[in-house]
Short mmCIF file of N, CA and C in Angstrom, two decimals:
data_model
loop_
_atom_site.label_atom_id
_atom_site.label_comp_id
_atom_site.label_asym_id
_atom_site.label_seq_id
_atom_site.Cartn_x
_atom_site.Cartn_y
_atom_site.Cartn_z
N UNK R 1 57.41 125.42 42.98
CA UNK R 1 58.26 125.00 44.06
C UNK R 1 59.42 125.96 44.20
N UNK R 2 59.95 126.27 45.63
CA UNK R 2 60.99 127.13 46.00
C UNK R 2 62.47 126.54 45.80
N UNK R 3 63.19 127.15 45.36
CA UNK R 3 64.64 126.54 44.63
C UNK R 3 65.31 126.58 45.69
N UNK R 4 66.66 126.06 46.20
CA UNK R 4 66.98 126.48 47.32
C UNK R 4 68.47 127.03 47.00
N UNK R 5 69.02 128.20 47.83
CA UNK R 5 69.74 128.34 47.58
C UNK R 5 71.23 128.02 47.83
N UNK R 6 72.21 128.95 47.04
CA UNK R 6 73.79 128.04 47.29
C UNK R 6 73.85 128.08 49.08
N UNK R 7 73.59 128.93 50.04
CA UNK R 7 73.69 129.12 51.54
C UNK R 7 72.59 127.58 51.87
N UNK R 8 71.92 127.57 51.31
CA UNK R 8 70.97 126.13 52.10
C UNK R 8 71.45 124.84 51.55
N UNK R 9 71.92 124.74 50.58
CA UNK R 9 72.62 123.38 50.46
C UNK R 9 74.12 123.21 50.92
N UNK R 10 74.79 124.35 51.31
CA UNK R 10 75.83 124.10 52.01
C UNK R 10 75.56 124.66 52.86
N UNK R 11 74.83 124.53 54.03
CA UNK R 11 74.71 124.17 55.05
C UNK R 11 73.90 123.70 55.67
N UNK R 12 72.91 122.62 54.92
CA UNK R 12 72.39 121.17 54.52
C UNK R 12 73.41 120.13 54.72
N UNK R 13 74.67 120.76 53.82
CA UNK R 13 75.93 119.57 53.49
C UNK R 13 76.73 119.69 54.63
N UNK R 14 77.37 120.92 55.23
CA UNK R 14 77.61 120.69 56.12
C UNK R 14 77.30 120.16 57.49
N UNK R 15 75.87 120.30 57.69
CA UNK R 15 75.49 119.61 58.97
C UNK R 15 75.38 117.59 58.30
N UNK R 16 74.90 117.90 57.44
CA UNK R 16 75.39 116.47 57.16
C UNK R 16 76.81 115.72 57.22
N UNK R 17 77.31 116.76 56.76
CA UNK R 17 78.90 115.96 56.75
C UNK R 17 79.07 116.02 58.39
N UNK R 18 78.75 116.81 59.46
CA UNK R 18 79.12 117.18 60.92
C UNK R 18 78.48 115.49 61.43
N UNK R 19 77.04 115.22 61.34
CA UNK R 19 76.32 114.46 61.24
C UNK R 19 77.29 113.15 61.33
N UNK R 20 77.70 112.90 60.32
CA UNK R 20 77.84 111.22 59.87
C UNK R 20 79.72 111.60 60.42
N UNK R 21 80.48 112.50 60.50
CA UNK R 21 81.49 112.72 61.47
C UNK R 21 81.22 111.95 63.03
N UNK R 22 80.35 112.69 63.64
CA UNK R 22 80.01 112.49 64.98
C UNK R 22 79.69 111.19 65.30
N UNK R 23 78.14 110.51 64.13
CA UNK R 23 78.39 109.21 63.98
C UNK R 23 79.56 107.94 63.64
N UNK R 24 80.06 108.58 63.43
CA UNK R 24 81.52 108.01 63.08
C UNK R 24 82.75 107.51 64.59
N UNK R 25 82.43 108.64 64.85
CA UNK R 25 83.35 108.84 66.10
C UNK R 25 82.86 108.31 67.13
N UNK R 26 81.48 108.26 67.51
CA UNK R 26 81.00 107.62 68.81
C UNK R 26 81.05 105.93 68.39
N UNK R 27 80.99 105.71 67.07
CA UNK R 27 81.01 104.13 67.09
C UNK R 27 82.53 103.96 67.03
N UNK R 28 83.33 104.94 67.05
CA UNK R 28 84.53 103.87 67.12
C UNK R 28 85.42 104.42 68.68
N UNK R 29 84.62 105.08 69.19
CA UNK R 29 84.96 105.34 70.55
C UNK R 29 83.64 104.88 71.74
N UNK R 30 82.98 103.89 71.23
CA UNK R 30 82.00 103.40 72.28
C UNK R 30 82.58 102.14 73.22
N UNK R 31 81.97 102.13 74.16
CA UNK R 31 83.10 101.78 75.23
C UNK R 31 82.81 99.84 75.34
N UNK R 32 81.85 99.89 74.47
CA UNK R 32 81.29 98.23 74.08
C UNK R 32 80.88 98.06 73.21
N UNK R 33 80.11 96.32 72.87
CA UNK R 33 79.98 96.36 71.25
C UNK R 33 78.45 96.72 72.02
N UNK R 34 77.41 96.53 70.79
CA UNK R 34 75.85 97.09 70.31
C UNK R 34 75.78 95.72 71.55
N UNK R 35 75.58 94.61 71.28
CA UNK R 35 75.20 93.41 72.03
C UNK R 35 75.51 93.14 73.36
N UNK R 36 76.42 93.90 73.71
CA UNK R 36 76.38 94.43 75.35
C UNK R 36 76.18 95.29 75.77
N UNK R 37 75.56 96.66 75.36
CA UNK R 37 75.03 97.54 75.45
C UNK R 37 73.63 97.53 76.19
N UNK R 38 73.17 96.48 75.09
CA UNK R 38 71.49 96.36 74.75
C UNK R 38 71.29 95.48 75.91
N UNK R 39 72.06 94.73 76.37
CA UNK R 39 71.86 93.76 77.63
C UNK R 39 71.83 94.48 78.35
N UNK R 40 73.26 95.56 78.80
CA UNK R 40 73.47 96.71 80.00
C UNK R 40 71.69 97.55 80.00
N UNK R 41 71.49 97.46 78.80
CA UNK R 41 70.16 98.52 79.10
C UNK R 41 68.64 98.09 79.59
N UNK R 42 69.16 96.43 79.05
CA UNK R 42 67.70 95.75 79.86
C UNK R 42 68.12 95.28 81.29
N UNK R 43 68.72 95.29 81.53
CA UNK R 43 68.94 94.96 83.16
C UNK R 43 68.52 96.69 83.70
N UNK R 44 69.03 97.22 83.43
CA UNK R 44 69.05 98.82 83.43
C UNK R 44 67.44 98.94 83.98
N UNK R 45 66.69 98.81 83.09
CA UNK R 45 65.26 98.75 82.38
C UNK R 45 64.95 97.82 83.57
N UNK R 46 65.26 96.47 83.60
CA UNK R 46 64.66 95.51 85.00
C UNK R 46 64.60 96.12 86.28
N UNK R 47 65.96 96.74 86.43
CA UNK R 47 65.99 97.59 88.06
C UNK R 47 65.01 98.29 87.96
N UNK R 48 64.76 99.25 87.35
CA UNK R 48 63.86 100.33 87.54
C UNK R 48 62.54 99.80 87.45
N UNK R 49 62.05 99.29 86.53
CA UNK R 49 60.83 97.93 87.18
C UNK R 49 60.46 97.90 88.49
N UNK R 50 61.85 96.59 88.79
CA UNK R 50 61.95 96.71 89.97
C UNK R 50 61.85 97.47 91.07
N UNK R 51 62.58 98.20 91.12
CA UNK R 51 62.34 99.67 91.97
C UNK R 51 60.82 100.38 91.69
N UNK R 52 60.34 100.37 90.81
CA UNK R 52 59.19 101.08 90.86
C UNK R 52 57.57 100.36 91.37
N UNK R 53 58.34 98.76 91.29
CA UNK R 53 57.68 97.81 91.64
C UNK R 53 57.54 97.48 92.87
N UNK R 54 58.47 97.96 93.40
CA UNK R 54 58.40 98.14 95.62
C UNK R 54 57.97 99.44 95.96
N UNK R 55 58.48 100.22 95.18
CA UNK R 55 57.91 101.76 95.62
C UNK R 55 56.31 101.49 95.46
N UNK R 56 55.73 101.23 94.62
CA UNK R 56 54.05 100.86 94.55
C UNK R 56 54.02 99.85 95.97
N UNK R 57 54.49 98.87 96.30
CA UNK R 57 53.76 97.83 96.95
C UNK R 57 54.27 98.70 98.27
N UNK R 58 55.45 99.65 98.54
CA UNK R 58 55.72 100.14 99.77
C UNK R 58 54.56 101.28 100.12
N UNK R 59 53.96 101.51 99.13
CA UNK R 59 53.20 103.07 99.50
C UNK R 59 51.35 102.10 99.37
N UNK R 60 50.96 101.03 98.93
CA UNK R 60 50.41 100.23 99.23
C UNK R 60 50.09 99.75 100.82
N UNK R 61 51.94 99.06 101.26
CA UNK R 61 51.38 98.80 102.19
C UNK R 61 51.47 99.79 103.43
N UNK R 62 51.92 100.91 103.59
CA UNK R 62 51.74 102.48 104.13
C UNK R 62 50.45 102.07 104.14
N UNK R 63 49.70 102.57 103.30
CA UNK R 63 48.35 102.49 103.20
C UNK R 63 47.79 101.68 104.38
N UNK R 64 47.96 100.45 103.84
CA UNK R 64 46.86 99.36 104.67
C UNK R 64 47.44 99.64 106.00
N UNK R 65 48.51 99.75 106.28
CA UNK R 65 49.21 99.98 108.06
C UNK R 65 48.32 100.83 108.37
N UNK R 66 47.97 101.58 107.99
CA UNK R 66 47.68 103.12 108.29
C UNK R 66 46.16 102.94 108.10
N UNK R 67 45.64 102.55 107.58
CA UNK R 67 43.94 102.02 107.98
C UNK R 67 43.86 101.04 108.96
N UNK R 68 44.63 100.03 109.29
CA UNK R 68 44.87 99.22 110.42
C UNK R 68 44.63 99.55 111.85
N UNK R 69 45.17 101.25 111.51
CA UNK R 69 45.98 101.82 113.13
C UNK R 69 44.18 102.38 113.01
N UNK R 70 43.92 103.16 112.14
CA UNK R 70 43.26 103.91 112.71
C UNK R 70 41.42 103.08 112.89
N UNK R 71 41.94 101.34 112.21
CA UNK R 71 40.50 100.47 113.20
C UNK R 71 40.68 100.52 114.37
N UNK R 72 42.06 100.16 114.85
CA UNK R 72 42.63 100.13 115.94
C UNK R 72 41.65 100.82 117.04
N UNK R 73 42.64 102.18 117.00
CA UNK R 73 42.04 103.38 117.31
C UNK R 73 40.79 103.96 117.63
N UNK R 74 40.08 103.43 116.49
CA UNK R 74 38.42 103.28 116.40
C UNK R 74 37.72 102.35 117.43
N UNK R 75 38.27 101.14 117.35
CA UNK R 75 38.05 100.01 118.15
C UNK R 75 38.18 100.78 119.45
N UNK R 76 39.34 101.34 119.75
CA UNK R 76 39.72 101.50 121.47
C UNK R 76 38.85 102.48 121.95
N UNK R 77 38.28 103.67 121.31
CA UNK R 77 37.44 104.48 121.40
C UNK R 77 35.90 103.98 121.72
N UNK R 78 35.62 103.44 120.91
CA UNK R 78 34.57 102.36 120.83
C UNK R 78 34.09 101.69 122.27
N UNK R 79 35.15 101.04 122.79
CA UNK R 79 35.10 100.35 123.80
C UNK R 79 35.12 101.31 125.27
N UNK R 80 35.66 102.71 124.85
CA UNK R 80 35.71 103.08 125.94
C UNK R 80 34.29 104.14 126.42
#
């Protein structure tokens, strides 16, 4: 096995120590607790559902309009 040297464990240690710094700092500068967060993110999560859930049924019903017109169309041809 490869030993590692004094340059790889200090700067192993340092990104660790940078690491649990940063972690440090965003939890005590986050702008809510964990339990309103996680709510903000499922509503978050619902809209976009949502939204992606009309965008399907809007391009759906595009669709069927648009085969509609062109029985229509067909029909009037038809007849004439």
């Amino acid at each position: 096995m490869s030993e590692e040297t004094p340059s790889q464990r200090s700067t192993f240690t340092i990104f660790t120590v940078g690491a649990l710094i940063g972690a440090s700092v965003a939890l005590l500068y986050a702008p809510q607790s964990g339990k309103e967060t996680r709510k903000l993110l499922a509503r978050k999560d619902t809209v976009e559902n949502a939204q992606e859930f009309i965008s399907d049924r809007k391009a759906d019903l595009a669709a069927v309009i648009h085969s509609g017109k062109e029985g229509v169309d067909h029909a009037k041809h038809k007849r004439s």
